[in-house]
């Protein structure tokens, strides 16, 4: 068993790089996913993941598979879509979820079209599903920087973010930090999605945010502990997915998300906070 887990990472450098990359993604994306879930913005994360595609595609069009060009393009596109969707929902009768859906569908179609203008089907697959087994030093440094920035920013903004999850009206009544906190949080979402994009592609990047966060909710009600559990589930999912990919010869990105989905399904069944088995057999805490 130890040989099954250890040997791929001992023998192959690309497996070690991939593991470091998914650990970095889990460190930043796990806590962000928890706050997206608690703020009922889970589908917003999915929409933003698609929104970064046109910017990354424009960077690809001009510079090929260039890390700086695609990163800057993705960041710009994500911020523009977030602002545009907010303005549409504020000044028209369209709600924010509907405006985000419209923008993300347009972004996905535009991004795929731009990549197709220059690249091959292989390039398109790399953009959509990532290249987690081909992470170089610069990409690993980018992922590490994003996770560091995210954890540091969340440490500073933790209290207003929690207040906004619990009672946004109270936060607005006692402080003006609500709007800046929300904007910074959206920036962190875009930043982590751009990082995840380089490893898992635009279609799978949000999976490492939302699946561990959703699974963690079945194990605890404490927000801090929920973030810790989410990070741990993300790391375990990355390790399990890479091993599944290596031994079963499956695509690495989808294998990682499938592993996270398996942990989510197990949490849904066995979790102490609302898991199906615990609801079926609630135990002594409901007895007279």
Tab-separated table of C-alpha atoms in Angstrom:
chain	number	residue	atom	x	y	z
A	1	UNK	CA	0.000	0.000	0.000
A	2	UNK	CA	2.806	2.386	0.880
A	3	UNK	CA	4.488	1.567	-2.404
A	4	UNK	CA	1.228	2.331	-4.236
A	5	UNK	CA	1.107	5.836	-2.726
A	6	UNK	CA	4.796	6.670	-2.504
A	7	UNK	CA	6.375	5.334	-5.687
A	8	UNK	CA	4.772	7.700	-8.264
A	9	UNK	CA	6.048	10.761	-6.390
A	10	UNK	CA	9.434	9.238	-5.651
A	11	UNK	CA	10.083	8.267	-9.268
A	12	UNK	CA	8.615	11.131	-11.275
A	13	UNK	CA	9.290	14.837	-10.802
A	14	UNK	CA	6.161	15.876	-12.700
A	15	UNK	CA	4.052	14.040	-10.104
A	16	UNK	CA	5.771	15.913	-7.271
A	17	UNK	CA	5.206	19.221	-9.053
A	18	UNK	CA	1.551	18.389	-9.612
A	19	UNK	CA	1.119	17.513	-5.927
A	20	UNK	CA	2.699	20.801	-4.823
A	21	UNK	CA	0.431	22.646	-7.245
A	22	UNK	CA	-2.816	21.075	-6.012
A	23	UNK	CA	-1.768	21.646	-2.385
A	24	UNK	CA	-1.270	25.344	-3.157
A	25	UNK	CA	-4.656	25.490	-4.894
A	26	UNK	CA	-6.321	23.796	-1.906
A	27	UNK	CA	-4.746	26.237	0.557
A	28	UNK	CA	-6.190	29.257	-1.208
A	29	UNK	CA	-9.300	27.823	-2.806
A	30	UNK	CA	-10.653	25.917	0.199
A	31	UNK	CA	-11.370	28.955	2.427
A	32	UNK	CA	-12.640	30.968	-0.547
A	33	UNK	CA	-15.042	28.141	-1.384
A	34	UNK	CA	-16.365	28.108	2.188
A	35	UNK	CA	-17.221	31.807	2.062
A	36	UNK	CA	-18.771	31.443	-1.403
A	37	UNK	CA	-20.968	28.660	-0.023
A	38	UNK	CA	-21.948	30.556	3.135
A	39	UNK	CA	-22.737	33.700	1.115
A	40	UNK	CA	-24.880	31.614	-1.279
A	41	UNK	CA	-22.574	32.507	-4.150
A	42	UNK	CA	-21.542	29.000	-5.180
A	43	UNK	CA	-22.798	29.405	-8.737
A	44	UNK	CA	-21.107	32.813	-8.878
A	45	UNK	CA	-17.794	31.008	-8.551
A	46	UNK	CA	-18.695	28.791	-11.503
A	47	UNK	CA	-19.718	31.812	-13.566
A	48	UNK	CA	-16.487	33.643	-12.734
A	49	UNK	CA	-14.446	30.580	-13.706
A	50	UNK	CA	-15.880	30.827	-17.210
A	51	UNK	CA	-15.573	34.620	-17.221
A	52	UNK	CA	-11.768	34.538	-17.102
A	53	UNK	CA	-11.566	32.454	-20.287
A	54	UNK	CA	-11.767	35.288	-22.893
A	55	UNK	CA	-8.951	37.227	-21.216
A	56	UNK	CA	-6.752	34.158	-20.960
A	57	UNK	CA	-7.614	33.334	-24.574
A	58	UNK	CA	-6.586	36.821	-25.738
A	59	UNK	CA	-3.295	36.389	-23.885
A	60	UNK	CA	-2.883	33.042	-25.623
A	61	UNK	CA	-3.721	34.599	-29.003
A	62	UNK	CA	-0.938	37.166	-28.708
A	63	UNK	CA	1.691	35.268	-26.703
A	64	UNK	CA	0.865	31.566	-26.941
A	65	UNK	CA	0.890	29.515	-23.740
A	66	UNK	CA	2.562	32.379	-21.853
A	67	UNK	CA	1.997	32.369	-18.090
A	68	UNK	CA	2.127	36.183	-17.586
A	69	UNK	CA	-0.034	36.980	-20.617
A	70	UNK	CA	-2.741	34.448	-19.795
A	71	UNK	CA	-2.709	35.353	-16.088
A	72	UNK	CA	-3.072	39.095	-16.695
A	73	UNK	CA	-5.714	38.501	-19.356
A	74	UNK	CA	-7.703	36.214	-17.072
A	75	UNK	CA	-7.552	38.670	-14.172
A	76	UNK	CA	-8.701	41.569	-16.336
A	77	UNK	CA	-11.556	39.563	-17.866
A	78	UNK	CA	-12.727	38.287	-14.479
A	79	UNK	CA	-12.775	41.749	-12.928
A	80	UNK	CA	-14.540	43.263	-15.951
A	81	UNK	CA	-17.277	40.597	-15.910
A	82	UNK	CA	-17.770	40.943	-12.145
A	83	UNK	CA	-18.139	44.729	-12.424
A	84	UNK	CA	-20.337	44.524	-15.520
A	85	UNK	CA	-22.675	41.979	-13.934
A	86	UNK	CA	-22.931	44.128	-10.809
A	87	UNK	CA	-23.757	47.248	-12.838
A	88	UNK	CA	-26.387	45.442	-14.897
A	89	UNK	CA	-28.102	44.082	-11.784
A	90	UNK	CA	-27.967	47.492	-10.101
A	91	UNK	CA	-29.288	49.668	-12.910
A	92	UNK	CA	-31.715	47.263	-14.605
A	93	UNK	CA	-34.444	44.879	-13.504
A	94	UNK	CA	-32.208	41.857	-14.164
A	95	UNK	CA	-30.984	40.062	-11.039
A	96	UNK	CA	-27.269	39.430	-10.453
A	97	UNK	CA	-27.513	35.661	-10.984
A	98	UNK	CA	-29.182	36.132	-14.376
A	99	UNK	CA	-26.681	38.762	-15.506
A	100	UNK	CA	-23.775	36.558	-14.415
A	101	UNK	CA	-25.264	33.627	-16.323
A	102	UNK	CA	-25.519	35.736	-19.460
A	103	UNK	CA	-21.960	37.013	-19.153
A	104	UNK	CA	-20.442	33.621	-18.385
A	105	UNK	CA	-22.136	31.954	-21.362
A	106	UNK	CA	-20.899	34.699	-23.662
A	107	UNK	CA	-17.430	34.508	-22.092
A	108	UNK	CA	-17.192	30.749	-22.559
A	109	UNK	CA	-18.247	30.930	-26.207
A	110	UNK	CA	-15.935	33.873	-26.917
A	111	UNK	CA	-12.968	32.261	-25.198
A	112	UNK	CA	-13.332	28.953	-27.043
A	113	UNK	CA	-13.656	30.833	-30.336
A	114	UNK	CA	-10.504	32.885	-29.696
A	115	UNK	CA	-8.433	29.823	-28.778
A	116	UNK	CA	-9.714	27.995	-31.844
A	117	UNK	CA	-8.567	30.826	-34.125
A	118	UNK	CA	-4.918	30.096	-33.418
A	119	UNK	CA	-4.540	26.842	-31.553
A	120	UNK	CA	-5.134	23.182	-32.180
A	121	UNK	CA	-7.606	20.882	-30.458
A	122	UNK	CA	-4.832	19.967	-28.021
A	123	UNK	CA	-4.374	23.631	-27.036
A	124	UNK	CA	-8.127	23.979	-26.566
A	125	UNK	CA	-8.194	20.919	-24.298
A	126	UNK	CA	-5.316	22.372	-22.265
A	127	UNK	CA	-7.216	25.628	-21.785
A	128	UNK	CA	-10.484	23.919	-20.860
A	129	UNK	CA	-9.144	21.083	-18.705
A	130	UNK	CA	-5.695	22.265	-17.605
A	131	UNK	CA	-2.224	20.744	-17.555
A	132	UNK	CA	-1.718	19.814	-13.925
A	133	UNK	CA	0.968	17.256	-14.841
A	134	UNK	CA	3.023	19.877	-16.695
A	135	UNK	CA	3.444	22.616	-14.074
A	136	UNK	CA	6.753	24.484	-14.362
A	137	UNK	CA	8.602	26.542	-11.748
A	138	UNK	CA	6.935	29.830	-12.688
A	139	UNK	CA	3.448	28.344	-12.443
A	140	UNK	CA	4.214	26.802	-9.046
A	141	UNK	CA	5.524	30.164	-7.815
A	142	UNK	CA	2.330	31.828	-9.081
A	143	UNK	CA	0.129	29.290	-7.278
A	144	UNK	CA	2.154	29.683	-4.074
A	145	UNK	CA	1.905	33.483	-4.285
A	146	UNK	CA	-1.860	33.355	-4.832
A	147	UNK	CA	-2.395	31.036	-1.861
A	148	UNK	CA	-0.189	33.272	0.329
A	149	UNK	CA	-2.061	36.428	-0.700
A	150	UNK	CA	-5.411	34.713	-0.153
A	151	UNK	CA	-4.624	33.383	3.318
A	152	UNK	CA	-3.135	36.742	4.395
A	153	UNK	CA	-6.117	38.711	3.063
A	154	UNK	CA	-8.638	36.376	4.703
A	155	UNK	CA	-6.808	36.720	8.026
A	156	UNK	CA	-7.300	40.497	7.824
A	157	UNK	CA	-10.884	40.387	6.506
A	158	UNK	CA	-12.086	37.391	8.507
A	159	UNK	CA	-14.423	39.226	10.903
A	160	UNK	CA	-16.234	41.415	8.337
A	161	UNK	CA	-16.559	38.417	5.989
A	162	UNK	CA	-18.126	36.313	8.747
A	163	UNK	CA	-20.440	39.179	9.731
A	164	UNK	CA	-21.513	39.621	6.131
A	165	UNK	CA	-22.331	35.914	5.926
A	166	UNK	CA	-24.369	35.985	9.139
A	167	UNK	CA	-26.019	39.425	9.027
A	168	UNK	CA	-25.025	41.796	6.189
A	169	UNK	CA	-27.589	44.373	7.338
A	170	UNK	CA	-25.941	44.630	10.765
A	171	UNK	CA	-22.507	45.019	9.173
A	172	UNK	CA	-23.752	47.893	7.002
A	173	UNK	CA	-25.310	49.572	10.048
A	174	UNK	CA	-22.163	49.522	12.184
A	175	UNK	CA	-19.391	49.781	9.595
A	176	UNK	CA	-18.568	50.938	6.087
A	177	UNK	CA	-16.342	47.914	5.535
A	178	UNK	CA	-19.039	45.874	3.806
A	179	UNK	CA	-18.563	47.132	0.237
A	180	UNK	CA	-14.724	47.153	0.256
A	181	UNK	CA	-14.735	43.693	1.849
A	182	UNK	CA	-17.074	42.359	-0.827
A	183	UNK	CA	-14.961	43.821	-3.643
A	184	UNK	CA	-11.729	42.447	-2.187
A	185	UNK	CA	-13.373	39.070	-1.736
A	186	UNK	CA	-14.471	39.034	-5.389
A	187	UNK	CA	-10.894	39.900	-6.327
A	188	UNK	CA	-9.644	36.924	-4.310
A	189	UNK	CA	-12.178	34.671	-6.051
A	190	UNK	CA	-10.919	35.788	-9.467
A	191	UNK	CA	-7.288	35.442	-8.373
A	192	UNK	CA	-7.775	31.859	-7.179
A	193	UNK	CA	-9.735	30.922	-10.280
A	194	UNK	CA	-6.920	32.244	-12.464
A	195	UNK	CA	-4.439	30.148	-10.488
A	196	UNK	CA	-6.657	27.091	-10.729
A	197	UNK	CA	-7.087	27.752	-14.438
A	198	UNK	CA	-3.396	27.137	-15.101
A	199	UNK	CA	-3.538	23.725	-13.431
A	200	UNK	CA	-7.100	22.467	-13.961
A	201	UNK	CA	-8.459	24.570	-16.812
A	202	UNK	CA	-11.451	26.862	-16.885
A	203	UNK	CA	-14.021	24.055	-16.662
A	204	UNK	CA	-12.570	22.360	-13.571
A	205	UNK	CA	-10.907	25.179	-11.586
A	206	UNK	CA	-13.996	25.923	-9.523
A	207	UNK	CA	-14.261	22.251	-8.519
A	208	UNK	CA	-11.322	22.553	-6.114
A	209	UNK	CA	-13.116	25.465	-4.469
A	210	UNK	CA	-16.667	24.252	-4.117
A	211	UNK	CA	-16.545	20.462	-3.664
A	212	UNK	CA	-14.215	20.499	-0.606
A	213	UNK	CA	-16.171	23.426	0.855
A	214	UNK	CA	-19.511	21.658	0.361
A	215	UNK	CA	-18.105	18.453	1.876
A	216	UNK	CA	-16.720	20.298	4.906
A	217	UNK	CA	-20.185	21.656	5.719
A	218	UNK	CA	-21.337	18.131	6.611
A	219	UNK	CA	-18.658	17.799	9.315
A	220	UNK	CA	-18.804	21.049	11.292
A	221	UNK	CA	-20.798	24.244	11.891
A	222	UNK	CA	-17.758	26.265	12.957
A	223	UNK	CA	-16.567	28.515	10.115
A	224	UNK	CA	-12.887	28.396	11.048
A	225	UNK	CA	-12.907	24.626	11.377
A	226	UNK	CA	-14.904	24.410	8.163
A	227	UNK	CA	-12.091	26.199	6.303
A	228	UNK	CA	-9.477	23.871	7.819
A	229	UNK	CA	-11.509	20.790	6.855
A	230	UNK	CA	-12.041	22.193	3.362
A	231	UNK	CA	-8.296	22.679	2.865
A	232	UNK	CA	-7.617	19.154	4.146
A	233	UNK	CA	-10.233	17.658	1.816
A	234	UNK	CA	-8.756	19.604	-1.093
A	235	UNK	CA	-5.283	18.243	-0.371
A	236	UNK	CA	-6.531	14.665	0.018
A	237	UNK	CA	-8.539	15.024	-3.195
A	238	UNK	CA	-5.442	16.232	-5.039
A	239	UNK	CA	-3.349	13.335	-3.769
A	240	UNK	CA	-6.046	10.740	-4.461
A	241	UNK	CA	-6.782	12.168	-7.901
A	242	UNK	CA	-3.133	12.141	-8.933
A	243	UNK	CA	-2.737	8.540	-7.768
A	244	UNK	CA	-5.914	7.547	-9.599
A	245	UNK	CA	-4.657	9.278	-12.726
A	246	UNK	CA	-1.253	7.588	-12.506
A	247	UNK	CA	-2.375	4.030	-11.782
A	248	UNK	CA	-5.578	3.984	-13.865
A	249	UNK	CA	-4.143	6.094	-16.703
A	250	UNK	CA	-6.886	8.718	-16.460
A	251	UNK	CA	-6.705	12.483	-17.185
A	252	UNK	CA	-5.281	14.099	-14.066
A	253	UNK	CA	-7.579	17.130	-13.775
A	254	UNK	CA	-10.870	15.234	-14.027
A	255	UNK	CA	-9.479	12.522	-11.723
A	256	UNK	CA	-8.787	15.134	-9.017
A	257	UNK	CA	-12.320	16.533	-9.278
A	258	UNK	CA	-13.775	13.016	-9.245
A	259	UNK	CA	-11.824	12.296	-6.057
A	260	UNK	CA	-13.228	15.487	-4.506
A	261	UNK	CA	-16.687	14.402	-5.645
A	262	UNK	CA	-16.214	11.022	-3.995
A	263	UNK	CA	-15.307	12.689	-0.689
A	264	UNK	CA	-18.343	14.955	-1.043
A	265	UNK	CA	-20.593	11.915	-1.581
A	266	UNK	CA	-19.104	10.189	1.479
A	267	UNK	CA	-19.608	13.356	3.547
A	268	UNK	CA	-23.191	13.650	2.346
A	269	UNK	CA	-23.793	10.116	3.587
A	270	UNK	CA	-21.690	10.019	6.767
A	271	UNK	CA	-21.203	13.644	7.862
A	272	UNK	CA	-22.147	14.469	11.460
A	273	UNK	CA	-23.817	17.766	10.497
A	274	UNK	CA	-26.768	16.796	8.332
A	275	UNK	CA	-25.402	13.631	6.741
A	276	UNK	CA	-28.082	11.251	5.499
A	277	UNK	CA	-27.239	8.442	7.926
A	278	UNK	CA	-27.199	10.825	10.883
A	279	UNK	CA	-30.585	12.194	9.823
A	280	UNK	CA	-31.968	8.663	9.535
A	281	UNK	CA	-30.583	7.633	12.954
A	282	UNK	CA	-30.359	10.882	14.925
A	283	UNK	CA	-29.293	9.199	18.164
A	284	UNK	CA	-29.681	10.170	21.795
A	285	UNK	CA	-29.395	13.945	21.338
A	286	UNK	CA	-33.081	14.023	20.206
A	287	UNK	CA	-34.369	11.687	22.891
A	288	UNK	CA	-36.359	13.000	25.870
